[in-house]
Amino acid sequence: MASTLKRFAPALAGITVLIALILYLGGFFRTGLIGPEDAPLPSRAASSEGQRVQARLEQRPLFHEAVGTVQARSALRIEAQVVARANRIAVRTGDFVRVGQVLVELDDRELRARHAQAREALNAAVQQQVRARRAIDAADALFVRSQAQHERIRAFLAAEAATAQEMEQVEAELRQAEAGRAQARASLAQAEAGVEGAKRALEQAEVQLDHVRILSPLDGQIVERLVEPGDLAAPGKPLLSLQSASDLRLEALVPEALIERMTPGMDLVVEIGGRELRGVLEERVPAADSRARSFLVKVGLPGAGGLYPGMFGRLRVPLDARPAVLVPLASVRRVGQLELVRVVEDEQVKTLLVTTGSRVGEDVEVLSGLKGGEILLIEGEQP
């Protein structure tokens, strides 16, 4: 007999608990009857020790939460402007850098040799220009002398003191002097062009020499290091990935039915990493994603610490307000999975079953069970 009772003991215990719960719900215990909204518990005299508060009916704004990702406003891929080997990489992944800080130093020996050649070429071109100017001076002097001789012989010929042969000779010398002067001027123009070309080559060599030290163009953080000392750097080959450290924004997809509510410059609430932040709508991309039926919007974020590109965020898109019943959180009593409030009517207390929603500061929204305006009792002691 004892073994039989032992075998059915768990079942008997469960039946006992079920009977007790039925009796509790049926009003056989003093703590009260819990019924549906239209069947409150029996009334009792209100306690003078409890605090009375009123359920408030307010217009509560609604929001659509659009998911998005934190992005850096400025994200750059650092590349070399010249072909050279990397001598030193001054940063590592995760380092914070300032504008103008050295990131990479390249081997400059070949570029310095080109710079020296360009300077020598410029010196040679300047010397050629000097010689061309001296040649012009000599050609001008020869032309003046030939011209004077030509005038003298022509006067002599008019006075029959010179022959026609002498006149032909001085004319030939004058034409030769004139041609020599033109050639000298052409040589000077060529020498001057050579000087200008040499100057440009020297400037280009100096610019290339400046590119051996790659500097940070902004204050930011190194996201990725793609080069090591000894690697060949060249235009088009990324060396580092750099992003702005503080200038961040949230990029989110907003359904096309709500896009007209989004006006550039409006203040919005974003939630990132469990924190609520205020942001400003900076950009609304005027083209919808045909697959997601949504628009991309970009919300500027404040310079708050703990934010990094790639973090998950939610953007609250404001909708039309709706009525909501709010009560102090302390006025809601929980018994297991049940939520109860105590309502005072005609100095009598009734216990009602309610369903609560989200918290609003120190209050909580009541989804069902109250209509607003009821007087609730926050009990100090059970009446």
XYZ file of C-alpha atoms in Angstrom:
383
model
C 0.000 0.000 0.000
C 2.857 2.388 0.929
C 4.637 1.704 -2.336
C 1.408 2.428 -4.276
C 1.007 5.810 -2.519
C 4.642 6.597 -3.202
C 4.167 5.906 -6.905
C 1.173 8.255 -7.229
C 2.510 10.975 -4.899
C 3.674 13.364 -7.718
C 0.301 13.087 -9.471
C -1.577 13.716 -6.207
C 0.591 16.770 -5.527
C -0.164 18.170 -8.993
C -3.885 17.617 -8.498
C -3.716 19.368 -5.130
C -1.974 22.437 -6.671
C -4.555 22.505 -9.496
C -7.452 22.396 -6.999
C -5.842 25.188 -4.966
C -5.458 27.337 -8.090
C -9.112 26.735 -9.024
C -10.201 27.688 -5.531
C -7.985 30.816 -5.720
C -9.500 31.866 -9.032
C -12.943 31.063 -7.725
C -12.659 33.511 -4.831
C -12.224 31.068 -1.921
C -9.109 32.847 -0.663
C -8.942 36.275 0.925
C -6.414 37.712 -1.524
C -9.117 38.099 -4.135
C -10.736 36.921 -7.268
C -8.918 37.545 -10.584
C -11.346 37.839 -13.438
C -11.433 39.305 -16.913
C -11.645 43.035 -17.508
C -15.467 43.115 -17.312
C -15.494 40.987 -14.123
C -13.389 42.744 -11.437
C -12.645 41.235 -8.066
C -15.027 41.777 -5.170
C -14.743 45.234 -3.633
C -13.004 45.922 -0.328
C -12.603 49.079 1.681
C -9.759 51.242 0.397
C -6.657 51.390 2.555
C -5.745 54.765 3.963
C -2.090 53.853 3.848
C -1.723 53.370 0.078
C -0.728 56.073 -2.384
C -3.343 56.941 -4.975
C -2.425 57.746 -8.564
C -4.456 58.209 -11.713
C -4.131 56.260 -14.934
C -3.344 58.816 -17.621
C -4.671 58.709 -21.157
C -2.071 60.369 -23.360
C -1.252 60.649 -27.032
C 1.908 58.649 -27.416
C 4.018 58.962 -30.574
C 4.580 55.851 -32.639
C 7.786 54.975 -34.430
C 8.905 52.638 -37.156
C 12.324 51.206 -36.409
C 14.486 51.078 -39.519
C 17.634 49.018 -39.146
C 20.924 50.407 -40.347
C 24.694 50.413 -39.993
C 27.105 52.982 -38.620
C 29.390 54.240 -41.376
C 32.309 56.653 -41.414
C 31.601 59.799 -43.362
C 35.149 59.697 -44.748
C 36.701 56.328 -45.631
C 39.883 56.405 -47.700
C 42.232 53.898 -49.241
C 45.782 55.231 -49.018
C 47.865 54.616 -52.156
C 51.352 55.585 -53.296
C 51.760 58.193 -56.021
C 55.114 56.808 -57.189
C 56.619 53.388 -57.787
C 58.991 52.559 -54.922
C 59.524 50.011 -52.190
C 58.154 50.614 -48.711
C 60.920 51.288 -46.225
C 58.847 51.887 -43.077
C 55.182 51.459 -42.128
C 54.596 53.837 -39.228
C 51.125 52.623 -38.193
C 49.244 49.435 -37.439
C 45.603 48.404 -37.634
C 43.538 50.215 -35.021
C 45.951 53.124 -34.553
C 44.472 56.609 -34.314
C 46.271 59.175 -36.460
C 46.215 62.931 -36.854
C 46.152 64.901 -40.065
C 49.694 65.323 -41.412
C 51.076 62.335 -39.497
C 53.534 60.101 -41.397
C 51.933 56.794 -42.367
C 54.408 55.233 -44.806
C 57.956 56.074 -45.909
C 59.145 54.823 -49.315
C 62.645 54.175 -50.641
C 63.741 57.504 -52.160
C 67.158 56.620 -53.665
C 65.972 56.292 -57.249
C 63.816 59.394 -56.963
C 66.721 61.394 -55.536
C 68.853 60.286 -58.472
C 66.162 61.489 -60.880
C 65.989 64.765 -58.991
C 69.746 65.264 -59.326
C 69.589 64.489 -63.060
C 66.774 66.975 -63.512
C 68.765 69.665 -61.703
C 71.818 68.995 -63.887
C 69.640 69.151 -66.995
C 68.294 72.507 -65.856
C 71.807 73.863 -65.295
C 72.837 72.708 -68.779
C 69.751 74.327 -70.316
C 70.504 77.602 -68.530
C 74.066 77.549 -69.868
C 72.735 76.929 -73.363
C 70.402 79.886 -72.930
C 73.334 82.106 -71.909
C 75.316 81.046 -74.994
C 72.291 81.688 -77.219
C 71.941 85.221 -75.842
C 75.621 85.891 -76.455
C 75.216 84.596 -79.994
C 72.350 87.021 -80.528
C 74.507 89.900 -79.341
C 77.246 88.889 -81.813
C 74.756 88.434 -84.656
C 73.185 91.827 -83.929
C 76.607 93.504 -83.977
C 77.487 91.809 -87.269
C 74.164 92.852 -88.772
C 74.668 96.503 -87.725
C 78.182 96.538 -89.218
C 77.000 94.908 -92.444
C 74.118 97.356 -92.709
C 76.476 100.328 -92.261
C 78.846 98.941 -94.876
C 75.905 98.449 -97.215
C 74.828 102.105 -96.835
C 78.366 103.363 -97.387
C 78.943 101.345 -100.575
C 75.540 102.396 -101.885
C 76.541 106.058 -101.416
C 79.851 105.427 -103.115
C 78.080 103.705 -105.986
C 75.805 106.736 -106.433
C 78.935 108.943 -106.609
C 80.540 106.435 -109.008
C 83.218 105.797 -106.371
C 82.356 102.082 -106.074
C 81.648 99.332 -108.500
C 78.515 97.223 -108.919
C 80.480 94.154 -107.832
C 81.319 95.770 -104.489
C 77.627 96.615 -104.053
C 76.608 92.993 -104.682
C 79.173 91.784 -102.153
C 77.949 94.039 -99.320
C 74.339 93.092 -100.073
C 75.272 89.420 -99.748
C 77.065 90.120 -96.461
C 74.001 92.014 -95.183
C 71.679 89.130 -96.052
C 74.073 86.687 -94.372
C 74.209 88.834 -91.221
C 70.427 89.048 -91.176
C 70.123 85.267 -91.512
C 72.672 84.774 -88.724
C 70.702 87.073 -86.468
C 67.468 85.144 -87.179
C 69.224 81.845 -86.475
C 70.595 83.189 -83.195
C 67.120 84.276 -82.124
C 65.764 80.823 -83.005
C 68.536 79.218 -80.959
C 67.642 81.459 -78.029
C 63.965 80.457 -78.262
C 64.989 76.799 -78.332
C 67.285 77.311 -75.357
C 64.525 79.059 -73.419
C 62.134 76.215 -74.211
C 64.788 73.810 -72.976
C 65.042 75.756 -69.745
C 61.278 75.644 -69.223
C 61.203 71.905 -69.920
C 64.055 71.330 -67.500
C 62.248 73.384 -64.830
C 59.102 71.299 -65.235
C 61.126 68.095 -65.049
C 62.796 69.343 -61.868
C 59.432 70.307 -60.344
C 58.057 66.863 -61.186
C 61.095 65.229 -59.606
C 60.617 67.360 -56.481
C 56.919 66.424 -56.298
C 57.758 62.743 -56.666
C 60.368 63.129 -53.974
C 57.727 64.624 -51.682
C 55.539 61.549 -52.259
C 58.018 59.221 -50.552
C 56.514 60.340 -47.225
C 52.808 59.477 -47.236
C 50.903 61.617 -44.714
C 47.461 61.199 -43.196
C 44.896 63.431 -44.945
C 42.554 63.470 -41.921
C 42.121 62.636 -38.259
C 41.028 59.024 -38.183
C 41.723 55.393 -37.439
C 43.621 52.782 -39.419
C 41.145 50.079 -40.436
C 43.441 47.810 -42.410
C 47.165 47.571 -43.140
C 47.820 46.075 -46.550
C 51.593 46.543 -46.953
C 54.734 45.493 -45.126
C 58.304 46.866 -45.318
C 59.950 45.747 -48.548
C 56.711 45.497 -50.534
C 56.510 47.395 -53.787
C 54.179 50.384 -53.701
C 52.651 51.748 -56.891
C 49.734 53.962 -57.941
C 46.482 51.995 -57.758
C 47.777 49.568 -55.127
C 46.187 50.241 -51.671
C 48.604 50.450 -48.771
C 46.278 51.345 -45.883
C 42.575 51.777 -45.225
C 41.745 54.876 -43.178
C 38.427 56.077 -41.809
C 37.264 59.096 -39.912
C 37.282 58.334 -36.199
C 34.601 60.736 -34.992
C 32.653 61.872 -38.037
C 30.117 59.033 -38.197
C 26.578 58.582 -39.458
C 23.900 55.903 -39.479
C 22.804 54.669 -42.897
C 19.401 52.984 -42.749
C 16.752 51.709 -45.163
C 13.343 53.352 -44.737
C 10.232 51.814 -46.385
C 9.057 53.771 -49.404
C 5.664 54.387 -47.749
C 7.404 56.453 -45.042
C 10.017 58.301 -47.063
C 7.921 61.479 -47.355
C 8.086 61.801 -43.572
C 11.870 62.115 -43.796
C 12.936 65.723 -44.337
C 16.636 66.696 -44.421
C 17.552 68.618 -41.294
C 14.992 66.952 -39.008
C 16.039 65.625 -35.595
C 15.753 61.873 -35.146
C 16.387 59.310 -32.420
C 18.752 56.432 -33.100
C 19.594 53.466 -30.912
C 23.102 52.032 -31.127
C 24.616 49.574 -28.699
C 21.770 49.994 -26.227
C 22.134 53.790 -26.159
C 19.718 56.377 -27.469
C 21.315 59.247 -29.388
C 20.004 62.283 -31.215
C 20.916 62.593 -34.880
C 20.163 64.900 -37.800
C 18.934 63.642 -41.162
C 21.607 64.793 -43.597
C 20.771 63.018 -46.808
C 17.926 61.127 -48.439
C 19.075 59.220 -51.501
C 16.498 60.010 -54.218
C 16.343 56.489 -55.615
C 14.581 53.460 -54.144
C 15.945 49.948 -53.877
C 13.529 48.035 -56.120
C 14.160 44.769 -54.270
C 13.725 46.052 -50.709
C 11.169 48.751 -51.643
C 13.025 51.195 -49.447
C 15.112 54.365 -49.560
C 18.565 54.913 -48.096
C 18.807 57.744 -45.576
C 21.910 59.031 -43.804
C 21.699 60.435 -40.283
C 24.623 62.357 -38.811
C 25.642 61.179 -35.322
C 27.103 63.215 -32.448
C 30.724 62.732 -31.500
C 29.956 60.190 -28.776
C 32.540 57.683 -27.606
C 32.062 53.983 -28.109
C 30.754 54.260 -31.659
C 32.559 52.453 -34.455
C 31.821 51.960 -38.157
C 30.003 48.707 -38.814
C 27.931 48.761 -35.606
C 24.248 47.853 -35.802
C 21.743 50.630 -35.199
C 18.039 51.397 -35.309
C 16.498 54.588 -36.652
C 13.147 55.644 -35.228
C 10.962 57.027 -37.990
C 8.130 59.090 -36.430
C 4.564 58.010 -37.205
C 1.171 59.406 -36.180
C 0.455 59.478 -32.433
C -2.004 57.048 -30.795
C -3.815 57.088 -27.438
C -2.111 55.151 -24.670
C -2.911 54.507 -20.997
C 0.099 55.094 -18.748
C 0.372 54.119 -15.089
C 3.306 54.153 -12.652
C 5.309 50.977 -12.836
C 4.973 50.589 -9.057
C 1.195 50.303 -9.372
C 1.428 47.022 -11.299
C 1.695 43.899 -9.207
C 2.907 40.643 -10.718
C 1.767 37.232 -9.563
C 3.503 34.648 -11.670
C 2.648 35.465 -15.264
C -0.292 37.662 -14.228
C -0.254 41.482 -13.974
C -2.642 43.136 -11.516
C -3.622 46.669 -10.588
C -5.798 47.831 -7.713
C -8.495 50.335 -8.664
C -10.330 52.506 -6.136
C -14.021 53.064 -6.875
C -16.303 54.649 -4.275
C -13.687 54.034 -1.602
C -13.735 50.356 -2.500
C -10.731 48.508 -3.975
C -11.073 46.233 -6.963
C -8.246 44.133 -8.343
C -8.125 44.039 -12.119
C -6.129 41.950 -14.534
C -4.167 44.075 -17.044
C -1.694 43.604 -19.847
C 1.261 45.958 -19.974
C 3.490 47.017 -22.852
C 6.680 49.039 -23.024
C 8.112 51.195 -20.284
C 8.072 54.982 -20.599
C 10.503 56.276 -17.997
C 9.010 55.466 -14.579
C 5.667 54.562 -16.164
C 4.419 51.593 -18.129
C 1.844 51.433 -20.894
C -1.309 49.412 -20.202
C -2.481 47.658 -23.343
C -5.684 46.226 -21.889
C -7.648 46.347 -18.645
C -7.805 50.135 -18.159
C -9.314 52.985 -20.167
C -7.617 55.920 -18.469
C -8.760 58.118 -15.595
C -9.017 55.278 -13.066
C -7.653 55.857 -9.562
C -5.024 53.260 -8.737
C -3.722 52.290 -5.371
C -0.007 51.838 -4.862
C -0.221 49.853 -1.686
C 1.921 50.322 1.335
C 0.178 47.432 3.085
C -2.482 45.070 1.860
C -5.953 46.480 2.732
